[in-house]
Coordinates of C-alpha atoms in Angstrom, one line a residue:
M1 CA -3.8 42.1 1.4
D2 CA -5.1 43.2 -2.0
Y3 CA -3.3 42.6 -5.2
R4 CA -3.6 44.2 -8.6
V5 CA -2.1 43.7 -12.0
M6 CA 0.6 46.2 -13.1
P7 CA -0.9 48.0 -16.1
F8 CA 2.5 49.0 -17.6
C9 CA 5.2 46.4 -17.6
K10 CA 7.1 44.2 -20.0
M11 CA 4.6 41.4 -19.5
W12 CA 2.2 43.1 -21.9
N13 CA 4.7 43.3 -24.7
G14 CA 4.2 39.6 -25.5
G15 CA 0.5 40.0 -26.3
I16 CA -2.6 38.6 -24.6
F17 CA -5.2 35.8 -25.2
N18 CA -8.7 35.3 -24.0
I19 CA -9.9 33.0 -21.3
P20 CA -13.6 32.4 -20.6
N21 CA -14.8 33.6 -17.2
D22 CA -16.3 30.1 -16.5
I23 CA -12.8 28.6 -16.4
V24 CA -12.0 30.7 -13.3
D25 CA -15.5 30.8 -11.8
K26 CA -16.4 27.1 -12.1
Y27 CA -13.1 25.2 -12.4
L28 CA -10.5 26.9 -10.2
K29 CA -11.3 24.5 -7.4
M30 CA -12.5 21.5 -9.4
A31 CA -9.6 21.2 -11.9
S32 CA -6.2 20.1 -10.9
E33 CA -3.0 22.2 -11.2
Y34 CA -1.9 20.4 -14.3
Q35 CA -5.3 20.4 -15.9
L36 CA -5.4 24.2 -15.7
K37 CA -1.8 24.6 -16.9
A38 CA -2.6 22.3 -19.9
L39 CA -5.7 24.3 -20.8
L40 CA -3.9 27.6 -20.5
Y41 CA -1.2 26.3 -22.9
I42 CA -3.9 25.3 -25.4
F43 CA -5.6 28.7 -25.2
R44 CA -2.3 30.4 -25.6
N45 CA -1.7 28.5 -28.8
G46 CA -4.8 29.6 -30.6
G47 CA -7.1 27.0 -29.0
Q48 CA -5.3 23.9 -30.5
A49 CA -2.3 21.8 -29.5
S50 CA -1.1 18.2 -29.6
S51 CA -0.7 16.2 -26.5
S52 CA 3.0 15.9 -27.2
A53 CA 3.4 19.7 -27.4
V54 CA 1.6 20.2 -24.1
A55 CA 3.6 17.4 -22.6
K56 CA 6.9 19.0 -23.6
A57 CA 5.7 22.4 -22.2
L58 CA 4.7 20.9 -18.9
G59 CA 7.5 18.4 -18.5
Q60 CA 5.0 15.4 -18.5
T61 CA 4.4 12.4 -20.7
A62 CA 2.0 12.5 -23.6
S63 CA 0.0 9.7 -22.0
D64 CA -0.4 11.7 -18.8
I65 CA -1.5 14.7 -20.7
D66 CA -4.2 12.7 -22.6
D67 CA -5.4 11.4 -19.2
L68 CA -5.7 14.9 -17.6
L69 CA -7.2 16.6 -20.7
E70 CA -9.9 14.0 -20.8
F71 CA -11.4 16.1 -18.0
W72 CA -11.9 19.1 -20.3
V73 CA -13.2 16.8 -23.1
E74 CA -15.9 15.5 -20.7
E75 CA -16.7 19.1 -19.8
N76 CA -17.3 19.9 -23.5
I77 CA -14.5 22.5 -23.3
L78 CA -12.0 20.6 -25.5
A79 CA -12.6 18.2 -28.4
T80 CA -10.3 15.5 -29.8
D81 CA -9.5 14.7 -33.4
G82 CA -12.6 13.4 -35.3
Q83 CA -14.9 14.2 -32.4
K84 CA -18.3 15.7 -33.4
I85 CA -18.7 19.1 -31.7
E86 CA -22.1 19.6 -30.3
V87 CA -23.8 21.4 -27.5
V88 CA -24.0 19.1 -24.5
Q89 CA -26.7 19.7 -22.0
K90 CA -25.9 19.7 -18.3
A91 CA -26.4 16.2 -16.7
E92 CA -29.5 15.8 -14.6
K93 CA -29.1 15.7 -10.8
K94 CA -30.6 12.3 -10.5
P95 CA -27.5 10.3 -11.5
Q96 CA -25.4 12.4 -9.1
E97 CA -27.8 11.7 -6.3
E98 CA -27.4 8.0 -7.0
K99 CA -23.6 8.3 -6.8
K100 CA -24.0 9.9 -3.3
Q101 CA -25.0 6.5 -2.0
K102 CA -21.9 4.5 -0.9
P103 CA -21.5 1.3 -2.9
V104 CA -22.4 -1.9 -1.2
R105 CA -19.2 -3.3 0.4
E106 CA -20.2 -6.9 -0.7
I107 CA -18.8 -5.9 -4.1
L108 CA -15.5 -7.7 -4.5
S109 CA -13.6 -4.7 -5.9
P110 CA -14.2 -1.0 -6.1
P111 CA -16.4 0.2 -9.0
R112 CA -14.7 1.4 -12.3
L113 CA -15.1 5.1 -12.8
T114 CA -15.0 7.0 -16.1
P115 CA -13.6 10.5 -16.3
K116 CA -17.2 11.7 -16.4
D117 CA -18.0 9.9 -13.1
I118 CA -15.0 11.6 -11.5
V119 CA -16.1 15.0 -12.8
A120 CA -19.5 14.3 -11.2
F121 CA -17.9 13.5 -7.8
L122 CA -15.8 16.7 -8.1
R123 CA -18.9 18.8 -8.6
E124 CA -20.7 17.1 -5.8
D125 CA -17.9 17.1 -3.1
E126 CA -15.3 19.9 -2.8
S127 CA -13.2 17.7 -0.5
I128 CA -12.6 15.3 -3.4
A129 CA -11.4 18.1 -5.6
F130 CA -9.1 19.2 -2.7
L131 CA -7.8 15.6 -2.3
L132 CA -6.9 15.3 -6.0
S133 CA -5.2 18.6 -6.0
E134 CA -3.2 17.8 -2.8
A135 CA -2.3 14.3 -4.2
E136 CA -0.6 15.9 -7.1
R137 CA 1.3 18.2 -4.7
V138 CA 2.4 15.4 -2.5
L139 CA 3.4 13.1 -5.4
G140 CA 5.1 16.0 -7.2
R141 CA 3.5 15.1 -10.5
T142 CA 0.2 15.0 -12.4
T143 CA -2.0 12.0 -11.5
S144 CA -3.3 9.6 -14.2
H145 CA -6.9 8.7 -14.6
A146 CA -6.3 5.3 -12.9
E147 CA -4.8 7.1 -9.9
R148 CA -7.7 9.7 -9.7
E149 CA -10.1 6.8 -9.9
M150 CA -8.3 5.1 -7.1
L151 CA -8.3 8.2 -4.9
V152 CA -12.0 8.9 -5.4
N153 CA -12.9 5.3 -4.5
M154 CA -10.9 5.6 -1.3
V155 CA -13.5 8.2 -0.3
Q156 CA -16.6 6.9 -2.0
Y157 CA -16.1 3.1 -1.7
Y158 CA -13.8 2.6 1.3
G159 CA -15.3 5.5 3.2
L160 CA -11.9 7.0 4.3
K161 CA -11.7 10.7 5.2
V162 CA -9.6 13.0 3.0
E163 CA -7.2 13.9 5.7
V164 CA -6.5 10.2 6.4
I165 CA -5.9 9.5 2.7
L166 CA -3.4 12.4 2.6
M167 CA -1.5 10.8 5.5
I168 CA -1.3 7.6 3.5
L169 CA 0.1 9.5 0.5
E170 CA 2.6 11.3 2.7
F171 CA 3.7 8.0 4.1
Y172 CA 4.0 6.5 0.6
R173 CA 6.2 9.5 -0.5
S174 CA 8.5 9.2 2.6
E175 CA 8.9 5.4 2.0
K176 CA 9.8 6.1 -1.7
E177 CA 12.3 8.7 -0.6
R178 CA 13.9 6.1 1.7
G179 CA 14.5 3.9 -1.3
K180 CA 11.7 1.4 -0.9
A181 CA 10.7 -0.2 -4.2
I182 CA 6.9 0.3 -3.9
G183 CA 4.4 1.3 -6.5
I184 CA 1.2 3.4 -6.2
S185 CA -0.8 0.1 -5.7
Y186 CA 0.8 0.1 -2.2
V187 CA -1.3 3.2 -1.4
N188 CA -4.5 1.4 -2.5
T189 CA -3.7 -1.7 -0.5
M190 CA -2.9 0.4 2.6
A191 CA -6.2 2.4 2.2
K192 CA -8.2 -0.9 2.0
N193 CA -6.5 -2.3 5.1
W194 CA -7.1 0.9 7.0
A195 CA -10.8 0.9 6.0
D196 CA -11.1 -2.7 7.2
E197 CA -9.5 -1.8 10.5
G198 CA -11.9 1.2 11.0
I199 CA -9.2 3.9 10.9
D200 CA -11.3 7.0 10.4
S201 CA -9.5 9.9 12.1
I202 CA -6.1 11.6 12.2
A203 CA -5.5 10.2 15.7
D204 CA -6.2 6.6 14.5
A205 CA -3.9 7.1 11.5
E206 CA -1.1 8.5 13.6
A207 CA -1.3 5.5 15.9
K208 CA -1.3 3.2 13.0
L209 CA 1.8 4.8 11.5
Q210 CA 3.6 4.5 14.8
D211 CA 2.7 0.8 14.8
I212 CA 4.2 0.5 11.3
A213 CA 7.3 2.3 12.3
R214 CA 7.7 0.0 15.3
S215 CA 7.1 -3.0 13.1
D216 CA 9.8 -1.8 10.7
R217 CA 12.3 -1.5 13.6
L218 CA 11.5 -5.0 14.8
W219 CA 11.9 -6.4 11.3
N220 CA 15.3 -4.7 10.9
E221 CA 16.4 -6.2 14.1
I222 CA 15.3 -9.7 12.9
V223 CA 17.2 -9.2 9.7
A224 CA 20.4 -8.3 11.7
I225 CA 19.9 -11.2 14.2
T226 CA 19.0 -14.0 11.8
G227 CA 20.9 -13.0 8.7
I228 CA 17.9 -13.6 6.4
R229 CA 18.2 -12.0 3.0
H230 CA 14.6 -10.6 2.9
K231 CA 15.0 -6.9 3.3
R232 CA 11.2 -6.3 3.1
P233 CA 8.8 -8.6 4.9
T234 CA 5.7 -10.1 3.4
A235 CA 2.4 -9.3 5.2
K236 CA 2.5 -12.8 6.8
Q237 CA 6.1 -12.4 8.0
R238 CA 5.4 -9.0 9.4
E239 CA 2.4 -10.4 11.3
M240 CA 4.4 -13.3 12.6
V241 CA 7.3 -11.2 13.8
D242 CA 5.0 -8.7 15.5
G243 CA 3.4 -11.6 17.3
W244 CA 6.8 -12.8 18.7
F245 CA 7.4 -9.4 20.3
K246 CA 4.0 -9.4 21.9
T247 CA 5.1 -12.4 24.0
F248 CA 8.9 -12.3 24.1
D249 CA 11.6 -9.6 24.3
I250 CA 14.6 -9.3 21.9
T251 CA 16.8 -11.4 24.2
M252 CA 14.5 -14.4 23.9
V253 CA 14.0 -14.0 20.1
T254 CA 17.8 -13.8 19.7
L255 CA 18.2 -17.0 21.8
A256 CA 15.7 -18.7 19.5
S257 CA 17.6 -17.5 16.5
D258 CA 20.9 -18.9 17.9
I259 CA 19.2 -22.3 18.4
M260 CA 17.9 -22.1 14.8
K261 CA 21.4 -21.4 13.5
E262 CA 22.8 -24.5 15.3
N263 CA 20.3 -26.7 13.7
T264 CA 19.7 -25.4 10.2
S265 CA 22.0 -24.6 7.3
E266 CA 20.0 -21.6 6.1
P267 CA 18.2 -18.9 8.2
S268 CA 14.6 -19.9 8.8
L269 CA 11.9 -17.8 10.4
A270 CA 9.6 -20.8 10.5
Y271 CA 12.1 -22.6 12.7
I272 CA 12.3 -19.7 15.1
N273 CA 8.5 -19.5 15.1
K274 CA 8.3 -23.2 16.0
I275 CA 10.7 -22.7 18.9
L276 CA 8.9 -19.7 20.3
K277 CA 5.5 -21.6 20.1
Q278 CA 7.0 -24.4 22.1
W279 CA 8.3 -22.0 24.7
T280 CA 4.8 -20.4 24.9
K281 CA 3.2 -23.8 25.5
K282 CA 5.8 -24.6 28.2
D283 CA 5.5 -21.2 29.8
I284 CA 9.2 -20.5 29.2
S285 CA 9.9 -16.8 29.2
S286 CA 13.6 -16.3 30.3
P287 CA 17.0 -17.5 29.3
A288 CA 17.4 -19.3 32.6
Q289 CA 14.3 -21.3 31.9
V290 CA 15.6 -22.2 28.4
Q291 CA 18.8 -23.4 29.9
A292 CA 17.0 -25.5 32.5
E293 CA 14.8 -27.0 29.8
Q294 CA 17.8 -27.9 27.6
E295 CA 19.7 -29.5 30.5
A296 CA 16.6 -31.5 31.5
F297 CA 16.2 -32.7 27.9
A298 CA 19.9 -33.7 27.6
K299 CA 19.7 -35.6 30.8
S300 CA 16.5 -37.4 29.7
K301 CA 18.0 -38.3 26.4
A302 CA 21.2 -39.7 28.0
E303 CA 19.1 -41.8 30.4
K304 CA 17.0 -43.2 27.6
S305 CA 20.1 -44.1 25.6
S306 CA 21.6 -45.9 28.7
D307 CA 18.4 -47.8 29.3
K308 CA 18.2 -48.9 25.7
L309 CA 21.7 -50.4 25.9
K310 CA 20.9 -52.3 29.1
S311 CA 17.6 -53.7 28.0
K312 CA 16.9 -56.9 26.1
P313 CA 16.2 -56.5 22.5
S314 CA 12.5 -56.5 21.6
Y315 CA 13.2 -59.2 19.0
D316 CA 14.4 -62.8 19.0
L317 CA 17.0 -63.3 16.2
E318 CA 17.0 -67.1 16.6
K319 CA 13.2 -67.3 16.4
I320 CA 13.3 -65.1 13.2
K321 CA 15.8 -67.4 11.6
K322 CA 13.7 -70.5 12.6
N323 CA 10.5 -69.0 11.1
A324 CA 12.3 -68.2 8.0
M325 CA 13.6 -71.8 7.6
D326 CA 10.1 -73.2 8.3
N327 CA 8.4 -70.9 5.8
T328 CA 8.1 -73.0 2.6
E329 CA 5.9 -70.5 0.8
I330 CA 8.8 -68.2 -0.1

């Protein structure tokens, strides 16, 4: 379907302003929604506006506006106060070709990227431009430089596909909507873990999300069974609980929890873990086996107690007294 601008309508009564063709031809895909909106506002106001004014118009913070307008500063389209205005030549291709090479994973942390670095990646890879645009749609807000840096590194450093990263972002949003107190760093940690696990397709990502949903259900059951106060598990606790259910069903875990409650004053996952480890060593896998083991233990304990009462003490009290009397060194 073709569209055309209505030549005679009230819209024209408010006047017009000029926009360079390059803004549309070169930056429509590369720039984010809010970067384009901010630039339009500045052009509309005679080519000059404060970050606070732009922020008020777009419903953003001044800090966020400064971050996103840095893109246009790097592109030599905007200048900041006190900045010397000069013609900047296009960067040579060589630095961009070097950026094509994935960073060596022996580096302990992802490389730091400047706004100029991010612009170079946007020029080089349209999928990254799409990712940053979609990220703002999913999050419902403009992204900061730190967040854009994080997203670019997910592709360039961790080697994740854009569609997989978007699934992580959608999961993060759904978790936030459910009331979980998680920050954007949760997204980065999740991306790192997925990269380490070799998750590189939508199918792999869907399977992983199903595992996470299952793990959440198991954790909620543990909270209900044990009465622990932790509403959100640590990575170690999640791994431990997932391990329980690879060997035992909910009935056995509940039984272990009941034993824990009888012997501790406070709920203890470590105590349950110890019980389940003992059952694994003894090849106990049913409530009947647990009962038989407890009865055998009680019987053995009673017999040992009876034998101890009948047996002669392992010490000679009279001999001890005599030795004490003969010991003149004390």
